[in-house]
XYZ file of C-alpha atoms in Angstrom:
655
model
C -89.075 5.868 -11.521
C -86.596 3.146 -12.330
C -87.492 0.129 -10.110
C -84.231 -1.654 -9.341
C -82.995 -4.953 -8.326
C -81.243 -4.231 -4.884
C -78.061 -5.759 -4.204
C -75.302 -6.005 -1.340
C -72.568 -3.344 -0.277
C -69.606 -2.288 0.482
C -66.921 -2.982 3.304
C -66.495 0.112 5.120
C -68.647 3.715 5.276
C -67.670 7.225 3.898
C -69.288 9.564 5.917
C -68.233 13.096 6.110
C -64.954 13.621 8.395
C -65.162 10.048 9.251
C -62.035 7.479 8.824
C -62.117 5.525 5.281
C -60.716 2.160 7.017
C -62.366 -1.265 5.318
C -62.539 -3.801 7.588
C -63.623 -7.138 6.016
C -61.726 -8.920 3.760
C -62.490 -11.692 0.714
C -63.473 -14.792 2.449
C -65.689 -14.665 5.177
C -63.752 -17.803 6.604
C -61.374 -15.323 7.856
C -63.242 -14.245 10.209
C -65.710 -16.209 13.215
C -68.060 -18.033 12.083
C -70.175 -17.161 14.737
C -69.363 -12.858 14.340
C -69.810 -13.119 10.542
C -73.196 -10.299 9.512
C -75.040 -9.981 6.725
C -73.157 -7.799 4.124
C -75.141 -5.788 1.996
C -74.901 -2.605 -0.455
C -78.081 -1.384 -1.540
C -79.665 1.960 -2.867
C -81.984 3.542 -0.762
C -83.503 5.982 -4.057
C -85.759 7.559 -1.380
C -82.946 9.146 0.629
C -80.528 9.319 -2.297
C -77.762 7.194 -0.938
C -76.047 3.786 -1.053
C -76.194 1.747 2.188
C -73.210 0.048 3.041
C -74.430 -2.878 5.758
C -77.688 -0.491 6.136
C -75.301 2.834 6.720
C -75.179 5.483 4.550
C -72.324 5.135 2.436
C -70.444 7.132 -0.802
C -67.408 6.249 -2.797
C -64.821 8.136 -4.037
C -62.734 5.688 -6.696
C -59.910 6.020 -8.765
C -59.874 3.540 -12.789
C -57.280 1.388 -12.988
C -57.159 -0.888 -15.465
C -54.493 -4.240 -14.386
C -54.015 -5.006 -17.974
C -52.032 -2.203 -18.642
C -49.299 -2.637 -15.338
C -47.208 -5.215 -14.671
C -48.601 -7.602 -11.913
C -45.693 -6.739 -9.374
C -46.227 -3.441 -9.742
C -50.200 -3.155 -8.731
C -49.709 -3.285 -5.333
C -47.883 0.259 -5.013
C -50.056 1.483 -7.153
C -53.239 0.164 -5.129
C -51.562 1.276 -2.194
C -50.639 4.822 -4.019
C -54.816 5.158 -4.581
C -55.552 4.449 -0.841
C -53.016 6.834 0.442
C -54.408 9.596 -1.628
C -57.913 8.986 0.359
C -60.080 6.680 -2.315
C -61.824 3.466 -0.985
C -62.504 1.334 -4.006
C -60.725 1.402 -7.723
C -62.768 0.440 -10.745
C -61.766 -2.064 -13.620
C -62.691 -2.826 -16.609
C -62.129 -6.672 -17.547
C -60.812 -7.144 -20.603
C -62.095 -10.157 -22.707
C -59.560 -10.143 -25.253
C -56.387 -10.106 -22.991
C -58.075 -13.736 -21.311
C -59.339 -15.515 -24.321
C -57.101 -13.911 -27.071
C -57.727 -17.102 -29.438
C -61.173 -19.367 -30.556
C -60.448 -21.762 -27.913
C -61.398 -22.748 -24.723
C -57.509 -21.769 -23.374
C -57.929 -18.674 -21.209
C -55.421 -16.340 -19.435
C -55.237 -15.560 -16.150
C -51.981 -15.428 -15.154
C -49.011 -11.929 -15.292
C -51.085 -8.744 -16.846
C -54.332 -10.691 -17.406
C -54.248 -12.376 -13.174
C -57.517 -10.348 -12.634
C -57.982 -12.436 -8.949
C -54.887 -11.383 -7.999
C -55.508 -7.917 -8.526
C -58.711 -8.272 -6.434
C -56.349 -9.382 -3.851
C -54.188 -6.751 -3.720
C -57.145 -4.142 -3.336
C -58.495 -6.077 -0.983
C -55.281 -6.089 0.798
C -54.833 -2.275 0.286
C -58.437 -1.163 1.683
C -60.453 -0.558 -1.459
C -63.503 -1.806 -2.996
C -64.192 -2.479 -6.503
C -66.568 -1.432 -8.874
C -66.413 -4.603 -11.888
C -66.484 -3.513 -15.756
C -67.215 -6.733 -17.024
C -68.472 -5.156 -20.536
C -68.674 -6.897 -22.684
C -67.448 -4.004 -24.825
C -65.156 -1.745 -22.606
C -64.078 0.872 -25.264
C -61.268 2.397 -23.025
C -59.328 3.092 -26.522
C -58.243 -0.010 -26.895
C -58.584 -2.690 -29.721
C -61.656 -2.899 -31.036
C -62.537 -1.909 -27.686
C -61.686 -5.015 -26.010
C -63.850 -7.352 -28.187
C -61.402 -10.610 -29.088
C -60.765 -9.878 -32.811
C -61.634 -13.402 -33.027
C -65.135 -13.262 -33.131
C -64.629 -11.073 -36.436
C -63.081 -14.066 -37.834
C -65.240 -16.666 -36.962
C -68.718 -14.508 -37.785
C -67.793 -11.807 -40.768
C -71.514 -10.534 -40.006
C -71.563 -10.540 -36.653
C -73.611 -7.648 -35.291
C -71.248 -6.237 -31.980
C -73.069 -4.981 -28.825
C -76.444 -5.990 -30.359
C -79.618 -9.153 -30.029
C -77.298 -11.032 -32.786
C -77.785 -14.848 -31.897
C -73.773 -15.381 -32.450
C -72.899 -12.660 -30.269
C -74.881 -13.477 -27.372
C -73.898 -17.131 -27.921
C -69.982 -16.259 -27.503
C -71.074 -13.496 -24.889
C -72.700 -15.878 -22.619
C -70.038 -18.648 -22.794
C -67.440 -15.729 -22.006
C -70.030 -14.521 -18.553
C -70.104 -18.709 -17.918
C -66.390 -18.734 -16.611
C -65.541 -14.981 -16.037
C -68.469 -14.165 -13.903
C -68.191 -17.602 -12.039
C -64.836 -16.917 -10.836
C -66.123 -13.430 -9.667
C -68.298 -14.583 -7.819
C -66.522 -15.338 -4.854
C -65.499 -11.774 -5.102
C -69.078 -10.096 -4.765
C -69.814 -8.328 -1.809
C -72.372 -10.315 -0.607
C -70.074 -13.323 -0.916
C -67.463 -11.356 1.354
C -65.369 -9.821 -1.287
C -64.684 -6.340 -2.470
C -66.466 -5.746 -5.433
C -70.243 -3.456 -4.599
C -71.158 -2.989 -8.040
C -70.973 -4.626 -11.342
C -71.382 -2.121 -14.982
C -74.026 -3.381 -17.134
C -72.294 -3.189 -20.888
C -70.552 0.129 -21.396
C -72.038 3.554 -22.302
C -74.455 1.947 -24.626
C -76.562 4.975 -25.008
C -73.462 6.440 -27.000
C -74.069 3.166 -30.138
C -75.904 3.556 -32.538
C -77.407 0.606 -32.134
C -79.619 1.704 -29.232
C -81.073 -2.457 -28.983
C -83.140 -2.178 -26.034
C -83.777 -5.900 -25.936
C -79.869 -6.891 -26.039
C -79.324 -4.723 -23.041
C -82.379 -6.296 -21.475
C -80.921 -9.564 -21.987
C -77.136 -8.768 -20.811
C -78.829 -7.235 -17.871
C -80.783 -10.921 -16.642
C -77.209 -12.379 -18.197
C -75.136 -10.369 -15.365
C -77.923 -10.196 -12.833
C -77.903 -14.733 -13.139
C -74.691 -14.525 -11.634
C -75.051 -11.419 -8.983
C -77.728 -12.408 -7.699
C -78.275 -9.655 -4.778
C -74.653 -9.397 -3.814
C -73.661 -6.673 -5.145
C -75.715 -3.667 -6.899
C -75.583 -3.649 -11.000
C -75.505 0.075 -12.826
C -74.901 1.779 -16.311
C -72.297 4.533 -16.740
C -73.761 7.161 -19.294
C -72.579 10.190 -20.925
C -75.680 12.617 -20.149
C -77.291 12.982 -23.189
C -77.688 8.900 -23.761
C -79.274 7.681 -21.058
C -82.438 7.190 -23.201
C -80.746 3.885 -25.145
C -78.128 3.866 -22.266
C -80.516 3.359 -19.151
C -82.054 0.239 -18.721
C -84.867 -1.208 -16.646
C -84.429 -2.545 -13.134
C -80.253 -1.134 -13.409
C -78.934 2.129 -11.902
C -78.261 4.231 -14.039
C -74.781 7.064 -13.422
C -73.306 9.353 -15.551
C -70.102 10.268 -16.884
C -68.709 13.966 -17.524
C -65.286 15.544 -17.024
C -63.943 19.024 -15.271
C -65.430 21.982 -16.273
C -69.307 20.991 -16.104
C -72.250 23.370 -15.628
C -73.017 19.492 -12.709
C -76.452 20.775 -11.968
C -77.601 20.508 -15.375
C -75.951 17.359 -15.809
C -77.506 15.792 -12.656
C -81.063 17.453 -14.471
C -80.269 14.997 -17.555
C -80.305 12.598 -15.205
C -82.877 12.869 -13.047
C -85.794 12.687 -16.315
C -84.779 9.074 -16.098
C -84.358 8.205 -12.384
C -85.843 10.752 -10.636
C -84.160 9.336 -7.119
C -81.033 8.184 -5.669
C -77.590 8.792 -5.211
C -75.503 10.459 -7.516
C -72.908 9.561 -9.302
C -69.601 10.466 -12.055
C -68.548 7.520 -12.899
C -66.191 9.040 -15.047
C -65.116 11.352 -14.147
C -61.637 13.151 -16.314
C -59.008 14.235 -14.968
C -57.131 14.182 -18.254
C -58.045 12.341 -21.757
C -56.838 10.122 -24.542
C -54.621 10.863 -27.023
C -53.526 10.354 -31.189
C -50.871 10.393 -33.198
C -50.047 13.605 -34.839
C -51.629 15.447 -32.256
C -51.148 17.403 -29.385
C -50.837 15.651 -25.852
C -53.927 15.651 -24.292
C -53.377 18.054 -20.972
C -56.242 19.517 -18.465
C -55.726 21.991 -15.901
C -55.424 20.844 -12.142
C -57.329 23.702 -11.060
C -60.383 22.740 -13.403
C -60.360 19.441 -11.530
C -60.522 20.474 -8.242
C -63.048 23.222 -8.462
C -65.493 20.052 -9.913
C -64.624 17.655 -7.661
C -64.966 19.046 -4.742
C -68.030 20.973 -6.067
C -69.499 17.396 -6.042
C -68.339 16.409 -2.846
C -70.529 19.001 -1.449
C -73.036 17.723 -3.670
C -73.080 14.423 -2.097
C -71.988 12.560 -5.426
C -69.977 9.538 -5.389
C -67.561 9.862 -7.740
C -64.843 7.991 -9.907
C -61.608 9.103 -11.617
C -61.368 7.855 -15.482
C -58.332 7.455 -14.719
C -56.698 7.616 -12.150
C -53.318 5.521 -13.049
C -53.864 5.172 -16.911
C -50.644 3.214 -17.635
C -49.506 1.247 -20.854
C -51.133 0.226 -24.080
C -48.276 -2.298 -24.047
C -47.620 -4.580 -27.641
C -50.589 -4.298 -30.192
C -53.246 -3.150 -27.609
C -53.406 0.498 -28.283
C -57.258 0.878 -30.135
C -58.534 4.342 -32.543
C -60.868 6.617 -32.964
C -63.291 7.162 -36.093
C -62.444 10.796 -36.783
C -59.693 12.816 -38.344
C -59.412 13.258 -42.161
C -59.550 9.753 -43.417
C -62.127 8.827 -39.988
C -59.135 6.743 -38.333
C -57.238 8.012 -35.443
C -55.146 6.112 -34.015
C -54.326 5.660 -30.485
C -50.668 6.501 -28.948
C -48.896 3.591 -27.101
C -48.952 5.334 -24.009
C -52.175 5.723 -21.688
C -50.683 8.127 -19.181
C -54.064 9.928 -19.997
C -52.516 13.182 -17.702
C -53.910 10.894 -14.660
C -52.965 11.983 -10.980
C -50.771 9.004 -11.635
C -48.283 8.992 -14.545
C -47.487 6.255 -16.489
C -44.822 4.999 -14.104
C -47.247 4.909 -11.319
C -45.539 8.078 -9.747
C -47.901 10.386 -7.572
C -48.321 13.257 -9.440
C -48.880 17.123 -8.129
C -52.412 17.074 -9.362
C -52.914 13.843 -7.033
C -52.050 15.499 -4.278
C -54.125 18.494 -5.061
C -56.998 15.883 -5.077
C -55.784 14.407 -1.952
C -56.461 17.991 -0.268
C -60.012 18.134 -1.642
C -60.538 14.810 -0.219
C -59.035 15.581 3.078
C -61.136 18.653 3.694
C -64.303 16.433 3.364
C -62.979 13.100 4.991
C -60.679 12.185 7.529
C -58.101 10.163 5.598
C -56.460 6.991 6.250
C -53.090 6.938 7.720
C -50.862 5.914 4.895
C -48.474 7.956 3.026
C -48.390 8.557 -0.256
C -45.862 6.313 -1.900
C -42.430 7.830 -2.933
C -41.537 7.661 -6.778
C -39.950 4.819 -7.989
C -36.287 5.295 -9.056
C -35.515 5.406 -12.846
C -32.270 4.130 -14.873
C -30.347 6.558 -17.167
C -28.739 4.595 -19.309
C -27.098 6.211 -22.075
C -26.919 5.423 -25.825
C -26.947 2.101 -26.949
C -25.654 0.953 -30.443
C -28.295 -0.997 -32.731
C -26.947 -3.251 -35.117
C -28.852 -4.227 -38.215
C -29.259 -7.568 -38.477
C -32.338 -9.278 -40.844
C -34.731 -7.384 -43.582
C -37.970 -8.502 -42.787
C -38.869 -8.857 -47.216
C -36.239 -11.669 -47.259
C -37.124 -14.638 -47.894
C -35.532 -16.101 -44.982
C -37.103 -14.031 -42.711
C -40.295 -14.218 -44.235
C -39.954 -18.012 -43.856
C -38.646 -17.827 -39.826
C -40.692 -15.182 -38.632
C -43.942 -15.011 -40.586
C -46.801 -17.521 -41.698
C -47.273 -19.715 -44.837
C -48.322 -18.091 -47.814
C -51.744 -18.136 -48.605
C -52.453 -17.802 -52.338
C -56.180 -15.869 -53.086
C -57.862 -14.122 -56.497
C -58.488 -10.922 -54.475
C -57.078 -9.610 -51.184
C -58.295 -10.677 -47.666
C -58.185 -9.429 -44.273
C -56.117 -9.851 -41.106
C -59.254 -11.714 -40.064
C -60.193 -13.553 -42.647
C -56.455 -15.117 -42.492
C -56.929 -15.064 -38.631
C -54.328 -12.582 -37.385
C -54.713 -10.688 -34.460
C -52.415 -7.427 -35.820
C -48.551 -7.092 -36.747
C -47.910 -7.129 -40.911
C -49.619 -8.607 -43.810
C -47.344 -8.983 -47.063
C -49.601 -8.256 -50.034
C -47.887 -9.639 -53.319
C -48.849 -10.111 -57.101
C -47.017 -9.685 -60.331
C -47.254 -6.384 -61.898
C -49.070 -6.497 -65.406
C -47.183 -5.953 -68.777
C -48.748 -3.502 -69.648
C -47.863 -0.180 -68.464
C -49.054 2.958 -68.427
C -46.384 5.366 -67.089
C -47.127 6.675 -64.749
C -49.350 4.330 -62.938
C -52.072 4.940 -60.032
C -51.920 2.446 -57.409
C -55.580 3.140 -56.182
C -57.320 1.436 -53.067
C -61.096 1.543 -51.950
C -60.049 1.020 -48.923
C -56.883 0.155 -46.897
C -56.213 -0.573 -43.133
C -54.756 0.977 -41.733
C -50.960 1.963 -43.181
C -49.038 0.183 -46.500
C -45.934 0.528 -47.603
C -45.556 -0.177 -51.375
C -42.723 -1.438 -53.034
C -41.282 -2.764 -56.416
C -38.971 -5.867 -56.525
C -38.872 -5.069 -52.769
C -37.387 -0.786 -53.598
C -39.525 1.495 -51.845
C -42.067 3.497 -53.920
C -44.238 5.081 -51.561
C -46.916 5.037 -48.546
C -50.652 5.039 -48.534
C -52.200 5.738 -45.177
C -56.394 5.317 -44.017
C -55.220 8.188 -41.515
C -54.374 10.383 -43.885
C -57.556 9.291 -46.385
C -53.938 8.613 -48.781
C -55.162 5.983 -50.802
C -53.331 6.855 -54.328
C -49.923 6.413 -54.954
C -48.066 7.393 -58.531
C -45.478 5.057 -59.785
C -42.839 5.806 -62.403
C -42.382 2.809 -63.503
C -38.809 4.463 -65.456
C -37.442 4.615 -61.464
C -39.395 2.004 -60.467
C -39.105 -1.103 -62.968
C -39.728 -4.226 -61.554
C -42.097 -7.480 -61.981
C -43.962 -8.233 -58.695
C -46.101 -5.271 -57.024
C -45.912 -5.819 -52.656
C -47.939 -4.286 -50.226
C -47.054 -4.705 -46.604
C -50.214 -3.276 -44.356
C -49.500 -2.751 -41.050
C -52.897 -2.551 -38.193
C -52.195 0.232 -36.282
C -55.521 -0.804 -33.975
C -58.919 -1.447 -34.576
C -61.727 0.970 -33.831
C -63.088 1.252 -30.239
C -66.196 3.420 -30.280
C -68.811 3.937 -32.599
C -67.376 1.753 -35.462
C -67.933 -2.189 -33.958
C -66.646 -4.215 -37.077
C -63.798 -2.862 -38.403
C -61.714 -5.774 -39.867
C -57.810 -4.629 -40.763
C -55.775 -5.712 -44.207
C -56.598 -5.174 -47.758
C -60.149 -5.373 -48.047
C -61.169 -4.063 -51.360
C -60.433 -3.777 -54.487
C -57.000 -2.445 -56.129
C -56.236 -1.246 -59.468
C -53.559 -0.090 -61.606
C -54.364 2.586 -64.494
C -58.421 1.847 -63.217
C -57.685 -2.182 -63.665
C -58.026 -4.357 -61.345
C -55.670 -6.285 -59.492
C -55.970 -10.286 -59.136
C -53.977 -13.118 -58.108
C -52.212 -12.317 -54.331
C -49.714 -14.703 -52.053
C -50.362 -13.300 -48.778
C -47.881 -14.014 -45.859
C -48.876 -12.769 -42.165
C -46.567 -11.383 -40.010
C -48.463 -11.559 -36.331
C -45.336 -10.876 -34.694
C -46.224 -12.206 -31.596
C -43.870 -14.893 -30.810
C -41.152 -12.867 -30.144
C -38.797 -15.389 -28.714
C -38.635 -16.648 -32.292
C -37.425 -12.774 -33.258
C -34.632 -12.522 -30.771
C -33.719 -15.965 -32.329
C -33.576 -15.062 -35.616
C -31.906 -11.794 -34.994
C -29.175 -13.115 -33.297
C -27.024 -13.364 -36.184
C -26.524 -10.551 -39.205
C -27.732 -11.708 -42.407
C -24.856 -12.681 -45.399
C -26.814 -10.837 -47.988
C -27.846 -8.151 -45.660
C -26.036 -5.215 -47.472
C -27.766 -6.593 -50.572
C -31.225 -5.954 -48.923
C -30.807 -2.453 -48.026
C -29.532 0.765 -49.713
C -26.306 0.558 -51.027
C -23.860 1.711 -48.468
C -22.555 2.033 -45.555
C -25.544 0.881 -42.320
C -23.395 4.264 -40.575
C -25.134 6.457 -43.029
C -28.311 8.660 -42.177
C -30.818 7.501 -44.555
C -34.191 5.627 -44.622
C -35.359 2.311 -45.471
C -35.901 1.374 -48.446
C -35.600 -2.142 -49.135
C -37.911 -2.886 -46.699
C -38.367 -3.144 -42.566
C -35.230 -4.205 -40.905
C -34.599 -5.591 -37.542
C -32.038 -3.846 -35.451
C -30.376 -5.462 -32.732
C -28.803 -4.265 -29.030
C -27.517 -6.553 -26.073
C -26.616 -4.606 -22.714
C -25.943 -5.648 -19.336
C -27.364 -4.257 -15.937
C -25.992 -4.845 -12.129
C -28.694 -5.339 -10.139
C -29.127 -1.901 -8.827
C -29.614 -0.739 -12.511
C -32.806 -2.788 -12.729
C -35.182 -0.050 -12.682
C -37.994 1.493 -14.647
C -36.460 3.264 -17.840
C -37.768 4.747 -20.709
C -36.559 3.995 -24.009
C -36.408 7.065 -26.108
C -36.098 6.669 -29.912
C -35.306 9.956 -31.328
C -34.305 10.027 -34.652
C -35.785 6.627 -35.817
C -39.006 6.999 -38.097
C -41.448 4.628 -37.078
C -41.870 0.510 -35.651
C -42.292 -2.082 -32.732
C -39.744 -2.009 -29.943
C -39.111 -5.055 -28.137
C -37.215 -6.022 -24.809
C -36.407 -9.122 -23.455
C -39.197 -10.975 -25.262
C -41.744 -8.074 -23.888
C -43.437 -6.187 -27.136
C -42.831 -2.166 -25.624
C -45.345 -1.117 -28.283
C -45.325 1.100 -31.618
C -43.002 4.436 -31.714
C -43.580 6.491 -33.838
C -41.353 10.018 -32.837
C -41.619 11.821 -36.243
C -44.800 12.201 -35.547
C -45.673 11.968 -31.874
C -45.894 13.444 -29.447
C -45.693 10.360 -27.946
C -41.656 10.049 -28.358
C -40.162 7.632 -25.443
C -41.617 3.906 -24.180
C -42.017 2.657 -21.519
C -40.230 -0.402 -20.120
C -41.027 -0.896 -16.498
C -38.128 -2.824 -14.540
C -40.272 -5.914 -14.434
C -39.329 -6.188 -17.998
C -35.496 -6.088 -17.461
C -33.029 -8.450 -15.209
C -29.924 -8.584 -14.146
C -27.383 -9.503 -17.153
C -27.848 -9.241 -20.162
C -30.473 -7.952 -22.000
C -32.127 -7.422 -25.622
C -33.601 -4.449 -27.457
C -34.685 -5.358 -30.520
C -36.304 -2.787 -33.145
C -38.611 -3.589 -36.465
C -37.976 -0.308 -37.980
C -40.137 0.656 -40.940
C -39.302 4.121 -42.468
C -35.452 5.567 -41.336
C -32.403 4.928 -38.875
C -30.519 8.280 -37.087
C -26.927 8.421 -38.266
C -25.735 7.014 -35.691
C -28.035 4.130 -35.665
C -28.180 4.219 -31.622
C -31.428 4.497 -29.237
C -31.047 6.026 -25.733
C -32.344 4.759 -22.135
C -33.280 7.713 -20.094
C -35.003 8.307 -16.657
C -37.936 10.858 -17.376
C -40.672 10.643 -20.258
C -40.855 12.663 -23.140
C -45.026 12.429 -23.951
C -45.294 16.092 -25.588
C -42.850 15.411 -29.080
C -38.877 17.078 -28.394
C -39.112 20.135 -26.617
């Protein structure tokens, strides 16, 4: 049996049919010091229960990642969770959102205001399960790691005892966990449990020395003020469980629960049972159907676990949105690459806008059959805006020299093409250019050893075709009679770094490119991170004088593909104060691209593939008066070049 560190406990106890009221607050000093008693959260292995301040305790928690939702909306979402009957919230901490560049400038504002999130959890009487990683998976780019680790250490072995990796984790934890100490339960805060790594048993390295090192590093900050724990699939405990850390497992609905607990008991014979990720929904990739999980199956398995005195965390209870370029990918499918959609709705009990779904009420009914409920009403759904159609006007072509100069970085010249990371670029696009050789076959075959992830190929800014990692499409035939020209251009889009199993997923063109079996050399590379949205807004105010020449001949109102390079379309529209509501941007009829609203990157859209059609626009991104929408469209536009703001999401394709 694992002999564990003992750590301190939770705000309030759940006992059968007992009111779930959490009485403590984050700071001890709010109470009379003479009345303060020691707060403890411990694991009683022999009695197979948690002890909260010495009393038996179980939790029903829900996963909610603060970085997938606007700061202003957190409290209402947390209240919805509490009103459902939950007494704890679980969240990952995403290293990359707090430390996006390799410097000592950390971000703790807006959607990265972690301390405010914890304060709001306390305000809504919720305890906290903290999951600092440093790897989090979460269907986020690179599993939450900052990209610059690959820039700084191209040979780094992430999630191992690698010296460079440990140096950077130790520095990050020194900042993060120091902030978190006052929020630990034993110090007067809401954090009752802190996770060590994340589903490490599913990772091929199986580095026990690393896991012990990370355990000890985490313990330096946590001490006995909260419980350290691990989370793994039932078959991952061999490499995921670590001595002196409480082990938990995860599985979804319809599972034979007894079989799963039997697997846990082989590694941890005693102690309370915990399902740290009980899945009420699932993740979705582009090209797939939206993942849906039966409510009836969920509540059946959930009820079984509560009868077994199991503590449960729903992953996800609220999913949210992968705004910007934060969505990750998996290493499956035809090309061993499956990018995640922008929405992280997850078919969760709360939908992408944070509204309660029928699934939530069904879960609430199960909880109420086991425990007395807090006297809090589930908040009403937020009103949604249906604005209607908005005309998008073409403004600038990305491949024009004026736009490249205004919005992209200075060109870099190299004999061979290099990756995004080599150019110290997180995401967005990179334009690779080289001269076409004088002697050619007709047709020629353009071939890639590796393309990460999707390349639009042009000759003298005339569209030739697409190469795609996801579809294992790595060759392209070029008929020079149809495509005469002197400059080969490949615009490569990062669609998200793999977040599971593959630790070092470099972006861009990382290996040789062949034309008629001859390696192409002497490349000019222009990075377009598309991070400075204010500059994009300024540059797209006016239409380029050469715009018609930059595009396919003919009126821009005629339906056509975008043949001469991705194009910025822009619209301005006004809202009254009463119209500033949550809404959804519907790009039906458009091809593939990126959408911006008022200097916020909504993320990637791809309605021709789906299943996600609409992009969620939270009301916090809108404003009274003038609003601006900008699309960077890669492939095609509809006949009327309009988008629509609608009041209902479309996540299951255009039905």
